[in-house]
Tab-separated table of C-alpha atoms and ligand atoms in Angstrom:
chain	number	residue	atom	x	y	z
A	13	MET	CA	-13.180	19.502	9.003
A	14	ILE	CA	-12.399	17.635	5.798
A	15	TYR	CA	-9.894	14.789	5.989
A	16	PHE	CA	-8.243	14.329	2.587
A	17	ASP	CA	-5.101	12.540	3.771
A	18	ASN	CA	-6.285	8.950	3.350
A	19	ALA	CA	-3.333	8.115	1.094
A	20	ALA	CA	-1.109	8.622	4.161
A	21	THR	CA	-3.432	6.864	6.576
A	22	SER	CA	-7.194	6.386	6.527
A	23	TRP	CA	-9.439	8.194	8.971
A	24	PRO	CA	-11.985	7.764	10.385
A	25	LYS	CA	-11.824	3.992	10.728
A	26	PRO	CA	-14.811	1.796	9.801
A	27	PRO	CA	-17.411	1.000	12.439
A	28	GLY	CA	-16.325	-1.971	14.552
A	29	VAL	CA	-12.577	-1.323	14.443
A	30	MET	CA	-12.316	0.537	17.733
A	31	GLN	CA	-14.783	-1.858	19.367
A	32	ALA	CA	-12.691	-4.870	18.306
A	33	MET	CA	-9.563	-3.257	19.733
A	34	THR	CA	-11.334	-2.313	22.945
A	35	TYR	CA	-12.667	-5.867	23.298
A	36	TYR	CA	-9.126	-7.170	22.904
A	37	MET	CA	-7.710	-4.791	25.506
A	38	GLU	CA	-10.544	-5.196	28.001
A	39	SER	CA	-11.383	-8.867	27.687
A	40	VAL	CA	-8.533	-10.761	26.030
A	41	GLY	CA	-5.184	-9.079	26.562
A	42	ALA	CA	-3.064	-12.255	26.388
A	43	ASN	CA	-0.193	-13.167	24.075
A	44	PRO	CA	-1.430	-15.062	20.976
A	45	GLY	CA	0.095	-18.444	20.222
A	46	ARG	CA	2.229	-18.533	23.360
A	47	SER	CA	0.250	-20.098	26.189
A	48	GLY	CA	-2.422	-22.775	26.371
A	49	HIS	CA	-4.889	-20.897	28.569
A	50	ARG	CA	-8.204	-19.642	27.275
A	51	LEU	CA	-7.178	-16.002	26.874
A	52	SER	CA	-4.114	-16.886	24.795
A	53	VAL	CA	-6.250	-19.225	22.695
A	54	GLU	CA	-8.778	-16.418	22.171
A	55	ALA	CA	-5.956	-14.038	21.189
A	56	GLY	CA	-4.672	-16.627	18.696
A	57	ARG	CA	-8.177	-16.994	17.285
A	58	ILE	CA	-8.453	-13.249	16.716
A	59	VAL	CA	-5.101	-13.121	14.925
A	60	TYR	CA	-6.115	-16.088	12.767
A	61	GLU	CA	-9.382	-14.347	11.883
A	62	ALA	CA	-7.367	-11.374	10.673
A	63	ARG	CA	-5.345	-13.733	8.456
A	64	GLU	CA	-8.541	-15.306	7.123
A	65	ALA	CA	-10.104	-11.926	6.357
A	66	VAL	CA	-7.046	-10.636	4.461
A	67	ALA	CA	-6.690	-13.941	2.568
A	68	LYS	CA	-10.350	-13.759	1.528
A	69	LEU	CA	-10.010	-10.162	0.362
A	70	LEU	CA	-6.978	-10.991	-1.798
A	71	ASN	CA	-8.358	-14.359	-2.974
A	72	ALA	CA	-5.180	-15.813	-1.511
A	73	GLY	CA	-6.508	-19.206	-0.399
A	74	ASP	CA	-4.433	-20.422	2.534
A	75	PRO	CA	-4.554	-17.843	5.406
A	76	LEU	CA	-1.195	-19.127	6.666
A	77	ARG	CA	0.420	-17.571	3.609
A	78	ILE	CA	-0.448	-14.140	5.024
A	79	VAL	CA	2.562	-13.028	7.081
A	80	PHE	CA	1.853	-10.119	9.401
A	81	GLY	CA	4.263	-7.321	10.225
A	82	HIS	CA	4.166	-3.679	11.214
A	83	ASN	CA	3.418	-2.069	7.849
A	84	ALA	CA	3.956	-2.319	4.097
A	85	THR	CA	7.535	-1.103	4.469
A	86	GLU	CA	8.460	-4.086	6.620
A	87	ALA	CA	6.744	-6.469	4.200
A	88	LEU	CA	8.577	-4.981	1.225
A	89	ASN	CA	11.892	-5.207	3.060
A	90	LEU	CA	11.223	-8.849	3.876
A	91	ALA	CA	10.501	-9.619	0.227
A	92	LEU	CA	13.441	-7.651	-1.160
A	93	GLN	CA	16.151	-8.194	1.435
A	94	GLY	CA	15.012	-11.744	2.045
A	95	PHE	CA	14.953	-12.865	-1.566
A	96	LEU	CA	17.584	-10.942	-3.518
A	97	ARG	CA	21.261	-11.908	-3.733
A	98	PRO	CA	24.307	-10.261	-5.340
A	99	GLY	CA	24.248	-10.883	-9.084
A	100	ASP	CA	20.428	-10.907	-9.296
A	101	HIS	CA	18.795	-8.379	-11.597
A	102	VAL	CA	15.431	-6.798	-10.817
A	103	VAL	CA	13.138	-4.443	-12.720
A	104	THR	CA	10.998	-1.753	-11.141
A	105	SER	CA	9.247	1.436	-12.229
A	106	SER	CA	10.017	5.117	-11.836
A	107	MET	CA	6.777	5.597	-9.864
A	108	GLU	CA	7.837	3.673	-6.768
A	109	HIS	CA	7.654	4.802	-3.156
A	110	ASN	CA	10.857	4.950	-1.113
A	111	SER	CA	9.709	1.810	0.709
A	112	VAL	CA	10.706	0.043	-2.507
A	113	MET	CA	13.407	2.417	-3.784
A	114	ARG	CA	15.494	2.641	-0.616
A	115	PRO	CA	15.815	-1.112	-0.005
A	116	LEU	CA	16.580	-1.557	-3.724
A	117	ARG	CA	19.232	1.182	-3.731
A	118	ALA	CA	20.824	-0.385	-0.645
A	119	LEU	CA	20.772	-3.838	-2.276
A	120	GLN	CA	22.279	-2.291	-5.407
A	121	SER	CA	25.291	-1.227	-3.366
A	122	HIS	CA	25.621	-4.906	-2.366
A	123	GLY	CA	25.668	-6.262	-5.907
A	124	VAL	CA	21.996	-6.516	-6.907
A	125	GLU	CA	21.478	-5.084	-10.401
A	126	LEU	CA	18.563	-2.712	-10.817
A	127	THR	CA	16.699	-1.332	-13.830
A	128	VAL	CA	14.205	1.461	-13.182
A	129	VAL	CA	11.836	1.613	-16.144
A	130	SER	CA	10.652	5.148	-16.905
A	131	CYS	CA	6.935	5.822	-16.761
A	132	SER	CA	5.111	8.503	-18.731
A	133	VAL	CA	4.603	11.974	-17.285
A	134	GLU	CA	1.082	10.841	-16.264
A	135	GLY	CA	2.652	7.969	-14.325
A	136	PHE	CA	1.753	5.160	-16.730
A	137	LEU	CA	4.031	2.196	-17.355
A	138	ASP	CA	4.178	0.572	-20.774
A	139	PRO	CA	4.328	-3.226	-20.272
A	140	ALA	CA	6.515	-3.472	-23.419
A	141	ASP	CA	9.175	-1.330	-21.682
A	142	LEU	CA	8.978	-3.634	-18.676
A	143	GLU	CA	9.521	-6.712	-20.803
A	144	ALA	CA	12.361	-5.075	-22.746
A	145	ALA	CA	14.265	-4.528	-19.477
A	146	ILE	CA	14.407	-8.262	-18.658
A	147	ARG	CA	17.868	-9.858	-18.753
A	148	PRO	CA	19.044	-13.459	-18.334
A	149	ASN	CA	19.727	-12.831	-14.597
A	150	THR	CA	16.433	-11.020	-13.890
A	151	CYS	CA	14.561	-12.715	-11.065
A	152	MET	CA	11.894	-10.256	-9.955
A	153	ILE	CA	9.600	-7.473	-11.151
A	154	ILE	CA	8.605	-4.999	-8.438
A	155	LEU	CA	5.726	-2.597	-9.032
A	156	ASN	CA	3.361	-0.554	-6.994
A	157	HIS	CA	-0.257	-1.199	-7.846
A	158	ALA	CA	-1.083	2.499	-7.748
A	159	SER	CA	1.082	5.546	-7.275
A	160	ASN	CA	0.803	7.231	-3.897
A	161	VAL	CA	1.479	10.587	-5.602
A	162	VAL	CA	-1.011	10.688	-8.486
A	163	GLY	CA	-2.995	7.485	-7.997
A	164	THR	CA	-2.144	6.161	-11.466
A	165	LEU	CA	-2.729	2.406	-11.738
A	166	LEU	CA	0.163	0.320	-12.990
A	167	PRO	CA	-0.424	-2.684	-15.313
A	168	ILE	CA	-0.202	-5.407	-12.673
A	169	ALA	CA	-2.025	-8.114	-14.640
A	170	GLU	CA	0.200	-7.562	-17.702
A	171	ALA	CA	3.272	-7.605	-15.456
A	172	GLY	CA	2.065	-10.916	-14.004
A	173	THR	CA	1.801	-12.409	-17.482
A	174	ILE	CA	5.292	-11.146	-18.374
A	175	ALA	CA	6.723	-12.468	-15.106
A	176	ARG	CA	5.296	-15.961	-15.731
A	177	LYS	CA	6.480	-15.970	-19.344
A	178	HIS	CA	10.062	-15.273	-18.233
A	179	GLY	CA	10.010	-17.354	-15.039
A	180	LEU	CA	10.264	-14.324	-12.714
A	181	LEU	CA	8.515	-13.392	-9.493
A	182	LEU	CA	6.150	-10.425	-9.363
A	183	LEU	CA	6.215	-8.391	-6.140
A	184	VAL	CA	3.373	-5.880	-5.864
A	185	ASP	CA	3.308	-2.970	-3.423
A	186	ALA	CA	-0.428	-2.715	-2.768
A	187	ALA	CA	-0.127	-0.084	-0.039
A	188	GLN	CA	-2.437	2.256	-1.963
A	189	THR	CA	-4.920	-0.287	-3.293
A	190	ALA	CA	-5.576	-3.108	-0.804
A	191	GLY	CA	-9.150	-2.423	0.326
A	192	ALA	CA	-9.776	0.285	-2.290
A	193	PHE	CA	-9.338	-1.595	-5.547
A	194	PRO	CA	-10.083	-5.235	-6.459
A	195	ILE	CA	-7.028	-7.478	-6.076
A	196	ASP	CA	-6.888	-11.167	-6.933
A	197	VAL	CA	-3.433	-12.605	-6.359
A	198	ILE	CA	-4.292	-15.691	-8.411
A	199	SER	CA	-5.772	-14.158	-11.548
A	200	ASP	CA	-3.306	-11.242	-11.432
A	201	ARG	CA	-0.425	-13.733	-10.961
A	202	ILE	CA	1.039	-11.875	-8.019
A	203	ASP	CA	3.714	-13.926	-6.273
A	204	LEU	CA	4.424	-11.562	-3.389
A	205	LEU	CA	2.012	-8.840	-2.305
A	206	ALA	CA	2.817	-6.259	0.365
A	207	PHE	CA	-0.143	-4.558	2.038
A	208	THR	CA	-0.583	-2.074	4.816
A	209	GLY	CA	-3.327	-2.236	7.407
A	210	HIS	CA	-3.702	1.445	8.191
A	211	LYS	CA	-4.894	2.788	4.848
A	212	ALA	CA	-7.859	1.415	2.856
A	213	LEU	CA	-8.113	-1.780	4.913
A	214	GLY	CA	-9.345	0.445	7.724
A	215	GLY	CA	-7.067	-0.976	10.412
A	216	PRO	CA	-4.812	0.797	12.876
A	217	MET	CA	-1.196	1.783	12.373
A	218	GLY	CA	1.346	-0.911	13.173
A	219	THR	CA	-0.384	-3.518	10.993
A	220	GLY	CA	0.470	-4.794	7.537
A	221	GLY	CA	1.959	-7.812	5.892
A	222	LEU	CA	3.058	-9.894	2.961
A	223	HIS	CA	1.186	-12.530	1.012
A	224	ILE	CA	3.629	-15.213	-0.085
A	225	SER	CA	2.416	-17.446	-2.904
A	226	GLU	CA	3.346	-21.068	-3.482
A	227	ARG	CA	5.716	-20.005	-6.265
A	228	VAL	CA	8.103	-18.487	-3.717
A	229	ALA	CA	10.646	-20.951	-2.338
A	230	LEU	CA	10.706	-20.413	1.422
A	231	SER	CA	14.215	-21.843	1.539
A	232	ARG	CA	15.336	-18.819	-0.466
A	233	LEU	CA	13.296	-16.123	1.339
A	234	ARG	CA	15.370	-15.348	4.431
A	235	PRO	CA	13.533	-13.918	7.458
A	236	LEU	CA	14.349	-10.313	8.392
A	237	LYS	CA	14.456	-11.307	12.052
A	238	ARG	CA	14.551	-14.503	14.066
A	239	GLY	CA	13.356	-15.234	17.595
A	240	GLY	CA	10.426	-16.427	19.650
A	241	THR	CA	7.419	-17.659	17.735
A	242	GLY	CA	5.620	-19.723	20.376
A	243	SER	CA	6.134	-22.780	18.149
A	244	ARG	CA	8.916	-25.399	18.277
A	245	SER	CA	10.221	-23.899	21.495
A	246	GLU	CA	12.551	-26.882	21.989
A	247	ARG	CA	14.658	-25.775	18.996
A	248	GLU	CA	17.250	-23.010	18.874
A	249	GLU	CA	16.799	-22.701	15.112
A	250	GLN	CA	14.043	-20.680	13.465
A	251	PRO	CA	11.000	-22.763	12.432
A	252	ASP	CA	10.806	-23.248	8.676
A	253	PHE	CA	7.025	-23.120	8.228
A	254	LEU	CA	4.536	-20.344	7.519
A	255	PRO	CA	3.782	-17.936	8.987
A	256	ASP	CA	6.102	-18.467	11.973
A	257	VAL	CA	9.312	-18.394	9.964
A	258	TYR	CA	8.719	-14.681	9.247
A	259	GLU	CA	6.793	-13.674	12.396
A	260	SER	CA	9.203	-13.628	15.319
A	261	GLY	CA	8.332	-11.674	18.444
A	262	THR	CA	4.978	-10.891	19.998
A	263	ALA	CA	2.435	-9.849	17.403
A	264	ASN	CA	0.539	-6.547	17.456
A	265	ALA	CA	-2.532	-8.546	18.417
A	266	VAL	CA	-4.651	-5.577	19.436
A	267	GLY	CA	-3.813	-3.956	16.107
A	268	LEU	CA	-4.681	-7.154	14.247
A	269	ALA	CA	-8.023	-7.298	16.096
A	270	GLY	CA	-8.716	-3.860	14.610
A	271	LEU	CA	-7.411	-4.892	11.198
A	272	ALA	CA	-9.699	-7.946	11.151
A	273	ALA	CA	-12.679	-5.679	11.829
A	274	GLY	CA	-11.554	-3.217	9.156
A	275	VAL	CA	-11.176	-5.928	6.519
A	276	ARG	CA	-14.509	-7.489	7.491
A	277	TRP	CA	-16.111	-4.087	6.917
A	278	VAL	CA	-14.455	-3.848	3.488
A	279	LEU	CA	-15.702	-7.356	2.626
A	280	GLU	CA	-19.223	-6.550	3.767
A	281	ARG	CA	-19.388	-3.273	1.911
A	282	GLY	CA	-17.670	-4.847	-1.112
A	283	VAL	CA	-14.475	-3.629	-2.792
A	284	ASP	CA	-16.375	-2.981	-6.022
A	285	ALA	CA	-18.785	-0.646	-4.228
A	286	ILE	CA	-15.906	1.110	-2.451
A	287	ARG	CA	-14.078	1.499	-5.748
A	288	ALA	CA	-17.214	2.859	-7.468
A	289	HIS	CA	-17.711	5.449	-4.708
A	290	GLU	CA	-14.073	6.555	-4.738
A	291	MET	CA	-13.957	6.670	-8.540
A	292	SER	CA	-16.988	8.930	-8.579
A	293	LEU	CA	-15.354	11.241	-6.013
A	294	ALA	CA	-12.089	11.231	-7.996
A	295	ARG	CA	-13.965	12.111	-11.191
A	296	GLN	CA	-15.732	15.021	-9.495
A	297	LEU	CA	-12.436	16.259	-8.027
A	298	VAL	CA	-10.450	15.944	-11.270
A	299	GLU	CA	-13.158	17.670	-13.315
A	300	GLY	CA	-13.609	20.400	-10.725
A	301	LEU	CA	-9.922	21.167	-10.268
A	302	GLN	CA	-9.385	21.252	-14.030
A	303	GLU	CA	-11.837	24.160	-14.202
A	304	VAL	CA	-10.008	26.236	-11.580
A	305	PRO	CA	-7.846	28.943	-13.212
A	306	GLY	CA	-4.221	28.592	-12.147
A	307	VAL	CA	-4.477	24.960	-11.064
A	308	VAL	CA	-2.018	22.516	-12.632
A	309	LEU	CA	-3.246	18.950	-12.304
A	310	TYR	CA	-0.950	15.902	-12.525
A	311	GLY	CA	-1.502	12.236	-13.280
A	312	SER	CA	-3.971	10.476	-15.537
A	313	LYS	CA	-6.853	12.980	-15.187
A	314	ASP	CA	-9.045	9.932	-15.794
A	315	ALA	CA	-10.763	8.540	-12.695
A	316	ALA	CA	-11.051	5.082	-14.280
A	317	ARG	CA	-7.274	4.792	-14.517
A	318	GLN	CA	-6.370	5.923	-11.031
A	319	THR	CA	-7.266	5.703	-7.366
A	320	ALA	CA	-8.904	8.585	-5.508
A	321	THR	CA	-5.522	10.242	-4.926
A	322	VAL	CA	-5.106	13.476	-6.847
A	323	SER	CA	-2.062	15.762	-7.009
A	324	PHE	CA	-2.037	19.391	-8.131
A	325	ASN	CA	-0.305	22.725	-7.729
A	326	ILE	CA	-1.428	26.318	-7.882
A	327	ALA	CA	0.796	28.229	-10.301
A	328	GLY	CA	2.854	30.826	-8.466
A	329	MET	CA	2.330	29.361	-4.994
A	330	GLU	CA	4.415	26.850	-3.039
A	331	PRO	CA	2.617	23.578	-2.259
A	332	SER	CA	3.475	24.072	1.422
A	333	GLU	CA	1.657	27.418	1.466
A	334	VAL	CA	-1.393	25.915	-0.238
A	335	GLY	CA	-1.449	23.082	2.307
A	336	LEU	CA	-1.134	25.495	5.230
A	337	ARG	CA	-3.953	27.697	3.970
A	338	LEU	CA	-6.200	24.721	3.282
A	339	ASP	CA	-5.683	23.646	6.880
A	340	GLU	CA	-5.826	27.034	8.607
A	341	GLU	CA	-8.535	28.742	6.551
A	342	TYR	CA	-10.686	25.803	5.436
A	343	ALA	CA	-9.867	22.938	7.864
A	344	ILE	CA	-8.955	20.705	4.919
A	345	MET	CA	-6.249	18.160	5.761
A	346	CYS	CA	-4.000	17.068	2.921
A	347	ARG	CA	-0.337	16.253	2.350
A	348	VAL	CA	2.134	18.413	0.459
A	349	GLY	CA	5.702	17.884	-0.742
A	350	LEU	CA	7.329	14.749	-2.119
A	351	HIS	CA	5.230	12.061	-0.389
A	352	CYS	CA	8.266	9.758	0.184
A	353	ALA	CA	8.402	9.213	-3.570
A	354	PRO	CA	11.109	11.402	-5.169
A	355	ALA	CA	11.306	9.125	-8.227
A	356	ALA	CA	7.599	9.564	-8.901
A	357	HIS	CA	7.879	13.343	-8.602
A	358	LYS	CA	10.833	13.339	-11.020
A	359	THR	CA	8.668	11.317	-13.424
A	360	ILE	CA	5.750	13.740	-13.336
A	361	GLY	CA	8.033	16.797	-13.361
A	362	THR	CA	7.369	18.137	-9.864
A	363	PHE	CA	10.711	17.432	-8.180
A	364	PRO	CA	11.881	19.002	-5.843
A	365	ARG	CA	8.875	21.225	-4.972
A	366	GLY	CA	6.368	18.435	-4.947
A	367	THR	CA	2.615	18.804	-5.083
A	368	VAL	CA	-0.489	19.241	-2.992
A	369	ARG	CA	-2.082	15.808	-2.632
A	370	PHE	CA	-5.740	15.129	-1.896
A	371	GLY	CA	-6.101	11.512	-0.791
A	372	LEU	CA	-9.819	10.693	-0.747
A	373	GLY	CA	-11.190	7.694	1.085
A	374	HIS	CA	-14.245	5.543	1.824
A	375	PHE	CA	-15.796	8.137	4.129
A	376	ASN	CA	-15.512	11.255	1.986
A	377	ASP	CA	-18.514	12.551	0.063
A	378	ASP	CA	-19.534	14.811	-2.831
A	379	ASP	CA	-20.133	17.833	-0.587
A	380	GLU	CA	-16.602	17.671	0.784
A	381	VAL	CA	-15.173	17.431	-2.715
A	382	GLY	CA	-17.250	20.448	-3.781
A	383	ASP	CA	-16.102	22.448	-0.744
A	384	ALA	CA	-12.471	21.569	-1.418
A	385	ILE	CA	-12.683	22.620	-5.081
A	386	ARG	CA	-14.161	25.961	-3.993
A	387	ALA	CA	-11.417	26.398	-1.378
A	388	VAL	CA	-8.672	25.736	-3.942
A	389	GLY	CA	-10.363	28.231	-6.279
A	390	GLU	CA	-10.429	30.925	-3.597
A	391	ILE	CA	-6.782	30.361	-2.712
A	392	ALA	CA	-5.813	30.436	-6.409
A	393	GLU	CA	-7.544	33.809	-6.802
A	394	THR	CA	-5.140	35.334	-4.281
A	395	VAL	CA	-1.961	34.566	-6.272
B	1	LIG	C1	2.956	3.134	-2.420
B	1	LIG	C2	3.372	2.987	-0.994
B	1	LIG	N1	4.215	2.014	-0.649
B	1	LIG	C3	4.597	1.818	0.623
B	1	LIG	C4	4.144	2.625	1.633
B	1	LIG	C5	4.581	2.372	3.025
B	1	LIG	O1	3.503	1.957	3.791
B	1	LIG	P1	3.599	1.815	5.369
B	1	LIG	O2	3.367	3.160	5.922
B	1	LIG	O3	2.535	0.862	5.738
B	1	LIG	O4	4.957	1.292	5.675
B	1	LIG	C6	3.271	3.659	1.333
B	1	LIG	C7	2.798	4.574	2.385
B	1	LIG	O5	2.440	5.690	2.168
B	1	LIG	C8	2.868	3.840	-0.011
B	1	LIG	O6	2.017	4.812	-0.348
């Protein structure tokens, strides 16, 4: 079996992840940050270690600025719904996932002004177009780091420079890159960064979060939910300090135990080494698919300018049929359709049919890529 659906969720998980979760369930079990007994203290330690690991990976400094939640979607909703007010203007790109687009469209119906800057058919964003969209009431730029459809990298560092120049915040959706591509929230001038735990960070589902930099005024960023935090229990008002202000309710501590192990594995292996491996796989896949008669490839077609996520179609065949045959005849798992990103598919010209997406990950290898190229070739011959 070949698992090429890492852009949806990574699998298998790095060594140590399951063991960390099992340790939590068998030997810790308690609620972190709630009680004073040794098991609760141990649970709190494990959650803090997860914060430390993510902060180290992102060069974020203070681990308390890492706010955990269930996934990138929740983190993006916190940043967008929490920060934006009627009359604000924001700029985003036409390559965004619905986790950005849907909250923004909903906020638009409540008076937030939105400009969606068009990207090229390959999925590239021209920073000059981004800057040209800025208005006097613009307060935030929102960009994904890499497209979940074609893997194309967006110009985050340039966007950070533009945001600082105009006094705006930069919110980055790093769902596709955290753990797979180097990220430095300081040098890239990222003010808010949403990450998910279950993709390249190697953690389980139900983990993710938001890094909140010192440039973000907490008094303006409203929590999505309020409730028990284990801190300041004498008060009926929400605490106003990080991370508790945004982390009400019992944490997914077993999930965070797994996430900590996943991120530690990424740190040990090194993001640069992971990126080099995935770039080499992406290059092999792009070059191989380009040679297959009948295959239409989308995106940059340049492994250095994208992640290891590659989208294609076979002329004359529905993506759903290709996906089904890859699964049934070759045991290759991929994802077909619109990938929760209709705007991106409109940009690359594949809406509403979508594409076949191969999402390669840390644990794929050259042989699997070769087998998949041959499988696509055999299916294409039957058109
Ligand atoms: C670019 C992008 N943003 C956001 C998300 C949402 O991530 P999560 O599943 O963690 O909510 C995804 C998931 O596929 C994604 O690819």
